Coordinates of C-alpha atoms in Angstrom, one line a residue:
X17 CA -15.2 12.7 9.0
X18 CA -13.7 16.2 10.2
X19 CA -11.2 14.4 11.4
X20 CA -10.2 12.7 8.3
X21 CA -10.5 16.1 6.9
X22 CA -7.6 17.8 9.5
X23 CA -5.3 15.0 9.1
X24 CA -5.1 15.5 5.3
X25 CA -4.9 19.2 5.5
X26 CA -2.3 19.4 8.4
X27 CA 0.1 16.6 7.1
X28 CA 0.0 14.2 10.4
X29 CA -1.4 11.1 10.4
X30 CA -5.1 9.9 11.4
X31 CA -3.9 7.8 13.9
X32 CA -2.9 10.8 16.2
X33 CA -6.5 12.1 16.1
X34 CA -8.7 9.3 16.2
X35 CA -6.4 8.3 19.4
X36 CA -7.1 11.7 20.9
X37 CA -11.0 10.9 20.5
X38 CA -10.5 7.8 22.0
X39 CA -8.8 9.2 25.1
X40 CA -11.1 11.9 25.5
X41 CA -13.8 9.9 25.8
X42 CA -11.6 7.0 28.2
X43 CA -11.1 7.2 31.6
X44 CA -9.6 10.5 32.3
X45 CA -11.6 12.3 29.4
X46 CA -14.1 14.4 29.6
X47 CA -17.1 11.4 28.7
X48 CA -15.1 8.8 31.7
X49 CA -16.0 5.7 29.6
X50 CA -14.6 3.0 31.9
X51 CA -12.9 0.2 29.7
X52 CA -10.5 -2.3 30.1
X53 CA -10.6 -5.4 28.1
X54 CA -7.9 -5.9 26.2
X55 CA -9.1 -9.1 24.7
X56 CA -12.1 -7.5 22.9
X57 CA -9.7 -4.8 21.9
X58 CA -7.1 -7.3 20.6
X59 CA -10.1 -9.0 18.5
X60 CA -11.5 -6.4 17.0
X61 CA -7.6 -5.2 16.2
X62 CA -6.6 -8.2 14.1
X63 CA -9.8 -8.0 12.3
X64 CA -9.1 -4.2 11.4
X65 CA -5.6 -4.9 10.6
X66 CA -6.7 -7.6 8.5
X67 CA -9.3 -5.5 6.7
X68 CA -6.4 -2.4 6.6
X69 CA -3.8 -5.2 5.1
X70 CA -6.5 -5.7 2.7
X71 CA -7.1 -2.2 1.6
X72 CA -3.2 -1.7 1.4
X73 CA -2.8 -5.1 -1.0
X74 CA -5.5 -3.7 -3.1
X75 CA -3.8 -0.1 -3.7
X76 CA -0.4 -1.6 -4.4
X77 CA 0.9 -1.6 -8.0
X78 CA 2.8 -5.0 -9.2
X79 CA 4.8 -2.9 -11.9
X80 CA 6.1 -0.8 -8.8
X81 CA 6.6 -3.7 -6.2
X82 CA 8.3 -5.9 -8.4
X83 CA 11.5 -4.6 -8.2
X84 CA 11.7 -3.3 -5.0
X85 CA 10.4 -7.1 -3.5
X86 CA 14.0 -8.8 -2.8
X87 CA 15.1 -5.7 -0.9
X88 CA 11.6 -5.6 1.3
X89 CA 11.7 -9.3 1.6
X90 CA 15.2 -8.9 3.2
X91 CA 13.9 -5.2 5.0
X92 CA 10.9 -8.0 6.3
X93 CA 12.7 -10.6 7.2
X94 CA 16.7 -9.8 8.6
X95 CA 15.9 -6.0 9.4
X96 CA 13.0 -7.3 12.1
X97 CA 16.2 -9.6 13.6
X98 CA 18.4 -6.5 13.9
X99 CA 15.5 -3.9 14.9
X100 CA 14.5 -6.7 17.9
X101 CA 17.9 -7.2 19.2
X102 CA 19.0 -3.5 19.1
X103 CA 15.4 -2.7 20.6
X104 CA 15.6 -5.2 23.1
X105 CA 18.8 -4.3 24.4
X106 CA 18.6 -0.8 24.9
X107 CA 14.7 -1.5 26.7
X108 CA 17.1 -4.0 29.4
X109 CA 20.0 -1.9 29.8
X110 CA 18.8 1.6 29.6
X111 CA 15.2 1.3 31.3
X112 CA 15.8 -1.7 33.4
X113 CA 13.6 -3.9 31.9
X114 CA 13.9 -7.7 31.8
X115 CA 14.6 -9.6 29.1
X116 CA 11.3 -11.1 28.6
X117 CA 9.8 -7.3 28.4
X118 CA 12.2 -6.1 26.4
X119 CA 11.8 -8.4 23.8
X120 CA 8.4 -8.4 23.3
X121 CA 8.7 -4.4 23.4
X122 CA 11.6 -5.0 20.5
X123 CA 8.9 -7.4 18.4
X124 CA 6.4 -4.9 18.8
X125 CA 7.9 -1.7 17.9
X126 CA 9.5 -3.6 14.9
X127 CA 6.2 -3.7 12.9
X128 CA 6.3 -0.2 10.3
X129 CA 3.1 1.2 9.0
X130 CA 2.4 2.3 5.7
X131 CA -0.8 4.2 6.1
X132 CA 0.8 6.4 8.5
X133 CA 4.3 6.6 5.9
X134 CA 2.2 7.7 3.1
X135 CA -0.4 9.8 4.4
X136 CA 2.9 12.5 5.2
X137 CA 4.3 11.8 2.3
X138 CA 1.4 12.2 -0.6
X139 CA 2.6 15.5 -1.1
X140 CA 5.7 14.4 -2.3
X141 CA 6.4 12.1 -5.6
X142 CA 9.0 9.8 -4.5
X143 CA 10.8 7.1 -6.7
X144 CA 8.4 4.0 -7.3
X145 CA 12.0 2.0 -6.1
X146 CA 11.4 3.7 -2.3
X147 CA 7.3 3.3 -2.1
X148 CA 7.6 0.1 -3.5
X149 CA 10.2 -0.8 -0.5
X150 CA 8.7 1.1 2.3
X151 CA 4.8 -0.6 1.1
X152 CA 6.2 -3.8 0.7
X153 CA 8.1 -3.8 4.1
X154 CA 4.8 -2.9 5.7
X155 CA 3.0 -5.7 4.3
X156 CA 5.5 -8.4 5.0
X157 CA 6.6 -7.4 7.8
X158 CA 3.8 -7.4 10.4
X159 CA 4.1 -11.0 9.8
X160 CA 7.0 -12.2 11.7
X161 CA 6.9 -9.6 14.0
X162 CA 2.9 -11.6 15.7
X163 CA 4.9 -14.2 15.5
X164 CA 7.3 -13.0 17.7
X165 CA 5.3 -11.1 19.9
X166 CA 3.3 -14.6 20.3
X167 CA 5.8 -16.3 21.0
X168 CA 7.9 -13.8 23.7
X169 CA 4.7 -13.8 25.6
X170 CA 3.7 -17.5 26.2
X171 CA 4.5 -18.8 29.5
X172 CA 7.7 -20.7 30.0
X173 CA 11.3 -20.6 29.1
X174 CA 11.2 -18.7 24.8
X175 CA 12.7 -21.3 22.3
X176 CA 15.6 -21.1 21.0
X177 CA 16.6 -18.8 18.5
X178 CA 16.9 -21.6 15.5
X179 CA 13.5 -22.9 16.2
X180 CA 11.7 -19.6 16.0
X181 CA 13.3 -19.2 12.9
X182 CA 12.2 -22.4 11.5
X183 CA 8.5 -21.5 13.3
X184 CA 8.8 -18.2 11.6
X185 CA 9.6 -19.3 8.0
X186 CA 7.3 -22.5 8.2
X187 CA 4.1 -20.0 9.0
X188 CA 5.4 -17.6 6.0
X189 CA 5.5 -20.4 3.5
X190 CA 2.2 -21.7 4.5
X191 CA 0.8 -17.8 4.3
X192 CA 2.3 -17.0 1.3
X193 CA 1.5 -20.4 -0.7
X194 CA -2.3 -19.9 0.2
X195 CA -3.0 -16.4 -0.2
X196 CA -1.6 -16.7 -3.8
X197 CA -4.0 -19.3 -4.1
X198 CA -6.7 -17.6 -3.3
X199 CA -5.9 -14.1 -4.9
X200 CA -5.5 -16.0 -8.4
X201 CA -8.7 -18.4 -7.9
X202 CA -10.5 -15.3 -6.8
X203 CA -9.6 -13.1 -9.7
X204 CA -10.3 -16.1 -12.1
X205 CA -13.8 -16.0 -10.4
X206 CA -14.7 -12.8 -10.9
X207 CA -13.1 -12.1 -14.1
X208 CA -15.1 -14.8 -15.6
X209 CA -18.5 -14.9 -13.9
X210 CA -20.8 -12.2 -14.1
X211 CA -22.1 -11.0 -10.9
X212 CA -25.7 -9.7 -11.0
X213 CA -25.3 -6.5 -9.7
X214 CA -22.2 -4.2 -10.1
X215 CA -22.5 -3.5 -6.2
X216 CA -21.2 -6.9 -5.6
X217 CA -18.3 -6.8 -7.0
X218 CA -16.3 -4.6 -4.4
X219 CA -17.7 -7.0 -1.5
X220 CA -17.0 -9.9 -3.2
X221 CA -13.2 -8.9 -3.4
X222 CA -13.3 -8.1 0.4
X223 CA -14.8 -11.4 0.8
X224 CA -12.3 -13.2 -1.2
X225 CA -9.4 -11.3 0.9
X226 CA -10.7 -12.1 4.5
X227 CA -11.1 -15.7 3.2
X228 CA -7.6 -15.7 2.4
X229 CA -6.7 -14.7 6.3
X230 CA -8.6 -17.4 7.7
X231 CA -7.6 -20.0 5.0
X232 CA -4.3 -19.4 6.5
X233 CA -4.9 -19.1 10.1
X234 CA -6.6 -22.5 9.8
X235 CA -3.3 -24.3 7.7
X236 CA -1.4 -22.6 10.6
X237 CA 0.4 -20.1 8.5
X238 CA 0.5 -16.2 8.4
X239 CA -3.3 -14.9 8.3
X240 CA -1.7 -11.4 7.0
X241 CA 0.6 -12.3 4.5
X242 CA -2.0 -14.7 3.1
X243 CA -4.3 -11.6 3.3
X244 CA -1.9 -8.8 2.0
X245 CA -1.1 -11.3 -0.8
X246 CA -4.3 -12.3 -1.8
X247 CA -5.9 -8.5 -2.1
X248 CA -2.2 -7.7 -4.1
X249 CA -3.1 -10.1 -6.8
X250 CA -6.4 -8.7 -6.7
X251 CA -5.9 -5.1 -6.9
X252 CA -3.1 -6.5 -9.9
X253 CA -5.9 -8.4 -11.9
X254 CA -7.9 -5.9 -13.7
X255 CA -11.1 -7.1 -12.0
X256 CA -14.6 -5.2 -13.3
X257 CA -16.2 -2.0 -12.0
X258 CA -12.1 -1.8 -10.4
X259 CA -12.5 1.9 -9.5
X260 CA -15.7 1.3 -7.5
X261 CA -14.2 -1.5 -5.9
X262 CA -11.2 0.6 -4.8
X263 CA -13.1 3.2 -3.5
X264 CA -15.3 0.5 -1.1
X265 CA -12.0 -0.8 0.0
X266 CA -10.7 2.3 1.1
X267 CA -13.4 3.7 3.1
X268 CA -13.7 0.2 4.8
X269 CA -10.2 1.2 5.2
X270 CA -10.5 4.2 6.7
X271 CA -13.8 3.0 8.6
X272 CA -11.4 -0.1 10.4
X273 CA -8.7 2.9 11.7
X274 CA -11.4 5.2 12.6
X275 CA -12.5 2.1 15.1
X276 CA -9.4 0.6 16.1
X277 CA -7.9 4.0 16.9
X278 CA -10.8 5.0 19.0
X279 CA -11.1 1.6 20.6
X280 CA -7.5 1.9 21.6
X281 CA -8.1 5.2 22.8
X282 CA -10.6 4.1 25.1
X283 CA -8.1 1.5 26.3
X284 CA -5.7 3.6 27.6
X285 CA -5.4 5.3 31.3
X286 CA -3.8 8.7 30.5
X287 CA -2.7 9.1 34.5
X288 CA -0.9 6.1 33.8
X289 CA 1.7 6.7 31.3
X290 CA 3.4 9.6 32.8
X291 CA 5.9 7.1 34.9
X292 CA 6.7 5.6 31.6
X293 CA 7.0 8.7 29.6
X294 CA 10.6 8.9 29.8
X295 CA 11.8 5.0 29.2
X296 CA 8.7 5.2 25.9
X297 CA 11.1 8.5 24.8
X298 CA 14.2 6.3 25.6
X299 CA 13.2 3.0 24.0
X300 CA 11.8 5.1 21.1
X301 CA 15.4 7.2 20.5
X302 CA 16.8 4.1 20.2
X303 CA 14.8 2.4 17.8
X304 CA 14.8 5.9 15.7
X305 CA 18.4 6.5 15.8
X306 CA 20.0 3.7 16.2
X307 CA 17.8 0.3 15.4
X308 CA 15.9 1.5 12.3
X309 CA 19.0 3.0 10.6
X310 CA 21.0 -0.4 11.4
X311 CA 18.1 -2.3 10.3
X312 CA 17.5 -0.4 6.4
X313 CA 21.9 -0.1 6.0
X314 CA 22.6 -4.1 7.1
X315 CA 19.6 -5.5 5.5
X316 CA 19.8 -3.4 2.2
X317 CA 23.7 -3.7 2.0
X318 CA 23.6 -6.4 -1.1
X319 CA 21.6 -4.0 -3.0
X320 CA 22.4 -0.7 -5.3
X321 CA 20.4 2.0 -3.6
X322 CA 22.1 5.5 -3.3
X323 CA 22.9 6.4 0.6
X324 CA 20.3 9.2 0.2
X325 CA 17.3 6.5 0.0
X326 CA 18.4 4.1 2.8
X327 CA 18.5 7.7 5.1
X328 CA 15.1 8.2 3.9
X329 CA 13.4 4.6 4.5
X330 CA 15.4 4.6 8.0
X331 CA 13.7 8.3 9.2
X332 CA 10.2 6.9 7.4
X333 CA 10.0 3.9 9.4
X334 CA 6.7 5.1 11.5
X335 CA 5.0 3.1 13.9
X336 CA 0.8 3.3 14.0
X337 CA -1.7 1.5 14.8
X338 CA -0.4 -2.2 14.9
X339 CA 2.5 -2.0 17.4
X340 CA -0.8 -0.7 19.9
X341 CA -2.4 -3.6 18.9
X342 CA 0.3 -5.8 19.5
X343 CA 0.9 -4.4 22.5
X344 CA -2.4 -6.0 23.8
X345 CA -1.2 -9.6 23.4
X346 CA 1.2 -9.9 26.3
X347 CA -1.7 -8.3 28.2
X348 CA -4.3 -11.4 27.4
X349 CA -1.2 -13.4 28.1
X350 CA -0.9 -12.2 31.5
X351 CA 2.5 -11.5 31.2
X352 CA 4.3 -9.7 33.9
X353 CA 4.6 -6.1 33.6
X354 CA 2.3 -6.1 30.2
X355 CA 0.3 -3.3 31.2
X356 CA 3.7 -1.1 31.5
X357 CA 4.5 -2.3 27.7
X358 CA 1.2 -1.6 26.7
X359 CA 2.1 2.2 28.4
X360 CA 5.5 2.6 27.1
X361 CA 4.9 1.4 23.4
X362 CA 1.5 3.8 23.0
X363 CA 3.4 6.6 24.4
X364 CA 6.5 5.9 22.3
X365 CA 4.3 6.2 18.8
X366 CA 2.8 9.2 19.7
X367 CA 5.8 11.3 20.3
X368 CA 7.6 9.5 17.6
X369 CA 4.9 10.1 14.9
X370 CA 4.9 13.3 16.2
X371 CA 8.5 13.5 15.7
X372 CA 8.9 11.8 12.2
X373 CA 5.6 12.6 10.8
X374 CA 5.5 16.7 10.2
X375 CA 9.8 16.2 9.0
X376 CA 9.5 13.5 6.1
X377 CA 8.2 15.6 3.5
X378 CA 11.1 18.0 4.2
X379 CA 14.0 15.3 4.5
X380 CA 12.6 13.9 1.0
X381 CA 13.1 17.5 -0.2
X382 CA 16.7 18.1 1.6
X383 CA 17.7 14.5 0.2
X384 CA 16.6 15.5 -3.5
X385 CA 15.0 12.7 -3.8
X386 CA 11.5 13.3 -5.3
X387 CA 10.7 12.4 -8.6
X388 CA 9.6 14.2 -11.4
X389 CA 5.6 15.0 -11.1
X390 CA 5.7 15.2 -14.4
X391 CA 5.8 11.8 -15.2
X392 CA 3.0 10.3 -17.3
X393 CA 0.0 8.7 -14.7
X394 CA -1.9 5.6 -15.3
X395 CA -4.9 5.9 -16.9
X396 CA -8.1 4.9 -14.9
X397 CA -9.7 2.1 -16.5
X398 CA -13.1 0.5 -15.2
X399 CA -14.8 -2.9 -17.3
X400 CA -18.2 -3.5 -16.9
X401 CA -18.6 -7.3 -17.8
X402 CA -22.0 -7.4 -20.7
X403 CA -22.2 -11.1 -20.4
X404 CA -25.3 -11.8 -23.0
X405 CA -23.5 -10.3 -25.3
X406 CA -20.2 -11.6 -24.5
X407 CA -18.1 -8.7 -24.5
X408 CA -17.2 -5.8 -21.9
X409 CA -17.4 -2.0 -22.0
X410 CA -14.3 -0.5 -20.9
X411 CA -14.7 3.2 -19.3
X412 CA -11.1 5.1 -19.8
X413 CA -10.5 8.4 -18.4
X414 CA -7.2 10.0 -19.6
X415 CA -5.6 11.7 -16.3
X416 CA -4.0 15.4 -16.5
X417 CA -0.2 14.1 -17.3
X418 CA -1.3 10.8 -19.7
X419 CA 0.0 11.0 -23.2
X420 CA -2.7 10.3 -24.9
X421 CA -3.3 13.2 -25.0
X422 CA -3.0 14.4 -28.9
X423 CA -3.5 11.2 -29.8
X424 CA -6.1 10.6 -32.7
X425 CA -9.3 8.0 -32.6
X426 CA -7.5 6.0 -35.2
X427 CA -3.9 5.7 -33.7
X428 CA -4.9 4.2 -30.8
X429 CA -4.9 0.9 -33.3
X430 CA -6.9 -1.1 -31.0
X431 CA -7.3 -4.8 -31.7
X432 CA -10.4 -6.0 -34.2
X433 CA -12.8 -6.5 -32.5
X434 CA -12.4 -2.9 -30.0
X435 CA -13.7 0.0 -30.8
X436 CA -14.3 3.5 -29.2
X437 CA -17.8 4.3 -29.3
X438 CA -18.4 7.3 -27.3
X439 CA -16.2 10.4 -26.0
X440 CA -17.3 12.3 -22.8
X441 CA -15.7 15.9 -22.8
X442 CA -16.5 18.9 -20.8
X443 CA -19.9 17.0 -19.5
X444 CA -21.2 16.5 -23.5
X445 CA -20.8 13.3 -25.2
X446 CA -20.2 12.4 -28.8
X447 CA -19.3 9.7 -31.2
X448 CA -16.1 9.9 -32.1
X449 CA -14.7 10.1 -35.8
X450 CA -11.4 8.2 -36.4
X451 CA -9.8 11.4 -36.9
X452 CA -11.0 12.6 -33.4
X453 CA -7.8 14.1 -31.2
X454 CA -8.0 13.1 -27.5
X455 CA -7.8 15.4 -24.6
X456 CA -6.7 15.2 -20.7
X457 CA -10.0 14.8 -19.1
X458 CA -11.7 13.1 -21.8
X459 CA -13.5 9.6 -20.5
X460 CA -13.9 7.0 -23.2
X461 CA -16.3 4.2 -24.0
X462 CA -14.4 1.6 -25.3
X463 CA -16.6 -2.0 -26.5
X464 CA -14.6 -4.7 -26.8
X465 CA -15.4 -8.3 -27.6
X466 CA -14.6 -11.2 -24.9
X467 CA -11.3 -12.7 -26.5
X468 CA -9.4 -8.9 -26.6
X469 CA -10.5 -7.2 -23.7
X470 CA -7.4 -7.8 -21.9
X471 CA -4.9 -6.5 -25.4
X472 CA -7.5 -3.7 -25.6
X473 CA -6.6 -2.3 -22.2
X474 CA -2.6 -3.4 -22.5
X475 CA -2.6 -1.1 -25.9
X476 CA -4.7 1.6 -23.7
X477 CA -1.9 1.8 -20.7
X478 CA 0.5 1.6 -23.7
X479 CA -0.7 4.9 -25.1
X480 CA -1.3 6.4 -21.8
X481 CA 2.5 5.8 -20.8
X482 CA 4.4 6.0 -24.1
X483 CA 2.0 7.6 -26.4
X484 CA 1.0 7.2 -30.1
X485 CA 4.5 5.3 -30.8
X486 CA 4.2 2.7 -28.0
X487 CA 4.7 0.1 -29.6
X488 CA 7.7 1.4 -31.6
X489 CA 9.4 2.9 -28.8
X490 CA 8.9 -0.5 -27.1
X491 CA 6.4 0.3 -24.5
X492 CA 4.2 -2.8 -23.9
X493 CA 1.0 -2.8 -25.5
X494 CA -0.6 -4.9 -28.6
X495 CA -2.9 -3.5 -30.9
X496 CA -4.3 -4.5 -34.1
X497 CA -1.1 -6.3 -35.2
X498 CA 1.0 -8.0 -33.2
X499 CA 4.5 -6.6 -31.9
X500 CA 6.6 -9.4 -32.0
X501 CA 8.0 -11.9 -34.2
X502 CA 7.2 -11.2 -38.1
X503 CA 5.3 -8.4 -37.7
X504 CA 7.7 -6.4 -35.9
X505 CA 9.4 -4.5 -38.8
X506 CA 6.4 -3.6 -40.3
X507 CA 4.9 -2.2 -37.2
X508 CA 7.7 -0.2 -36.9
X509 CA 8.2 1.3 -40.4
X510 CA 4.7 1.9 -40.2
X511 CA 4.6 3.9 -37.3
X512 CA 8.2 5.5 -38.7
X513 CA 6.2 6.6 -41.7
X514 CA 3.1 8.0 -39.2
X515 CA 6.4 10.0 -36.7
X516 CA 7.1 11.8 -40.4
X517 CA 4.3 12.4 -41.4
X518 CA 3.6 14.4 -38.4
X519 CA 7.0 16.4 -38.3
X520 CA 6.2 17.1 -42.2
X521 CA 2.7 18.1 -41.1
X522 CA 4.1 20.3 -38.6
X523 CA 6.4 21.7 -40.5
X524 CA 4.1 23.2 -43.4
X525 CA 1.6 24.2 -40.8
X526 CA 4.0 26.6 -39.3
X527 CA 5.8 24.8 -36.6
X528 CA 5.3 25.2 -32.8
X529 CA 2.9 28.0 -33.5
X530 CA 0.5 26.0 -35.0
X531 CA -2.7 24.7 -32.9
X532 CA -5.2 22.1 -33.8

């Protein structure tokens, strides 16, 4: 766990370390643990990067993917094409690679990685538009890119372009059709069946997600998209006990990197690599400067994205754990010259992580491209499922930034039937009086009965983003009277009347000097 501690701290990613335990305990290191098998190494990678795809569907927010899915779909889909062939190229005509080689070593390195993106760049808000890409890409695109790898190393002459495409988009259908299948039929589940113990809840989402991987292994399609798009509509479904699940998912997470990285580690002959140090730095300039930039300006040409974010999603395109893993396929192949691809791409991540990781947080800052931290943050919302009674507690905290804060009891005009019946602040609880005023770092109990849960946590989210005039101002959110259709108008002059009341308030109180 220190380790996980210095990576956070020093702004690198874990991958870096946990490889550095790995090698130090390899051949070469100071422990001399002799191992070689790259087909143990390759099993136990997929099922990391499964549980890792997992983990990174569950964290990733529909309202800030949604737009951002054409151009990732594209980023996916055409920028792999153009990152290959660039790749590729420069591997056979700069190194001296064949062509064989240097396409897999082009599918490989094509595959980005979003734990290693974000883990340099928490420390600075970016636009949901450019997470949303940059996550998106991550989860769609390791996709194509096994494909690809698979297919560059099976013995015999490679298929012709037209029929990987068809292989390609075929396997994507098939992986995308069942794990939406089984992310909705899994969130049905648990939203209406009460488990008997709260503690089952996180593993049965895991469950559900690894079930969507080998669903769609076994129809032949793509395992990880059907796993990155089952654990998305998940983490999207307002499940109970959500932040307890969350927090199991990501230290399985962090658990599967810890153990792929070491593994990996092990993997590795350090006296080895030095011969291919210099073609890894070569292949890995050109992929940087000339591949990845190619790849973000080509593929995201039909959409409106100022020049300043394409530079930043071509310099964030980091490579981690899965190219390494990747790189182990060719070598349970027994393809020619594998173990010199396995050399060149682990070498080429390192420096290049090296290289990109420590200088994103200060290109976002040169490109004046972070967004405000100011902006209002979702609230945190966990539902405990009472099914005797046949309703659901809902525990709300309000985050530092939310704007419910200042919001009175009463304003939150929850639906009939919802109610908040206890208020935890500063470690004492009380009931709350309608008239009560909300702080940042209050938690909430709010019972609701079965048929408004979900309007009493839509009108929640409202507040928390647009505050006591949500609905008026036309944030989303329903609360005891419907927003639309006839009731509109009087909604509206009602929460009119409530806006001047409060400025008249103000007013004869004193103005801005005033406190409550």
């Amino acid at each position: 766990m220190a380790a996980v501690r210095i990576s956070s701290r020093s702004g690198l990613p874990s991958l870096l370390l946990y490889l550095g335990i790995g090698i130090v305990m390899g051949q070469d290191g100071i422990f001399d643990v002799k191992f070689d098998n790259a087909e143990l190494t390759q099993v136990i990678g997929y099922a990391a990067l499964v549980v890792i795809l997992a983990e990174g569907g569950l964290g990733t927010k529909w309202k800030e993917i949604r737009p951002a899915l054409p151009a990732a779909v594209v980023l996916s889909l055409v920028g792999v094409a153009v990152s290959v062939g660039v790749t590729a190229a420069g591997a056979h005509y700069l190194v001296g690679l064949d062509w064989r080689q240097s396409l897999i070593i082009g599918a490989v390195v094509s595959s980005t990685d979003a734990a290693a993106v974000f883990s340099v760049l928490r420390k600075v808000p970016l636009p949901a538009r450019v997470t949303g890409v940059l996550e998106a890409e991550s989860g769609f695109n390791d996709a194509p890119v096994v494909i690809l790898v698979v297919a560059f190393s099976t013995r015999g002459p490679v298929d012709s372009w037209y029929v990987l495409v068809g292989e390609i988009a075929l396997e994507l259908a098939i992986g995308a059709a069942v794990g939406i299948a089984v992310g909705w039929l899994g969130s049905f589940g648990l939203r209406h069946v009460a488990l008997p113990a709260s503690g089952l809840y996180p593993i049965a989402v895991m469950a559900i997600a690894v079930s969507a991987y080998a669903a769609g292994a076994l129809a032949h399609g793509s395992g990880f998209l059907a796993v990155y798009l089952a654990a998305m509509i998940l983490g999207n479904a307002k499940l109970p006990h959500w932040p307890a699940t969350r927090g199991f998912a990501d230290g399985l997470g962090w658990l599967a990197q810890i153990g792929m990285f070491v593994l990996l580690g092990l993997l590795v002959t350090p006296h080895d690599l030095y011969d291919d140090f210099w073609p890894a730095v070569i292949v890995g300039l050109v992929l940087t400067v000339v591949a990845r930039p190619l790849e973000v300006f080509i593929s995201l040409a039909p959409f409106r994205l100022p020049w300043q974010e394409k530079a930043l999603m071509s310099w964030a395109g980091l490579r981690g754990a899965v190219p390494i893993i990747l790189a182990t396929i060719p070598m349970v192949a027994g393809v020619e010259g594998s173990t010199r691809i396995f050399n060149i791409v682990f070498v080429l991540v390192i420096v290049y992580t090296l290289i990109q990781g420590p200088t994103l947080p200060w290109l976002a800052k040169a490109l004046k491209i972070a967004d405000d931290p100011a902006e209002a943050a979702d609230l945190g919302i966990e539902s405990a499922p009472l099914e005797r009674l046949r309703g659901h507690l809902l525990s709300v905290a309000i985050p530092g930034r939310s704007k419910m804060h200042g919001v009175e009891v009463a304003e939150l005009r929850l639906p009939a039937g919802a109610a908040v019946t206890l208020v935890v602040r500063d470690g004492k609880s009380f009931v709350p009086a309608p008239s009560t005023v909300l702080r940042r770092g209050d938690e909430l109990l709010v019972v609701t009965t079965d048929p408004v849960r979900d309007a009493a946590e839509e009108r929640l989210r409202a507040v928390g983003e647009g505050g006591k005039l949500a609905g008026w101002l036309g944030t989303g959110g329903k609360g005891g009277d419907d927003l639309s259709g006839p009731h509109a108008a009087h909604e509206a002059a009602r929460e009119a009347a409530q806006a001047l009341k409060a400025v008249k308030k103000l007013g004869k109180s004193g103005g801005p000097k005033a406190h409550h």
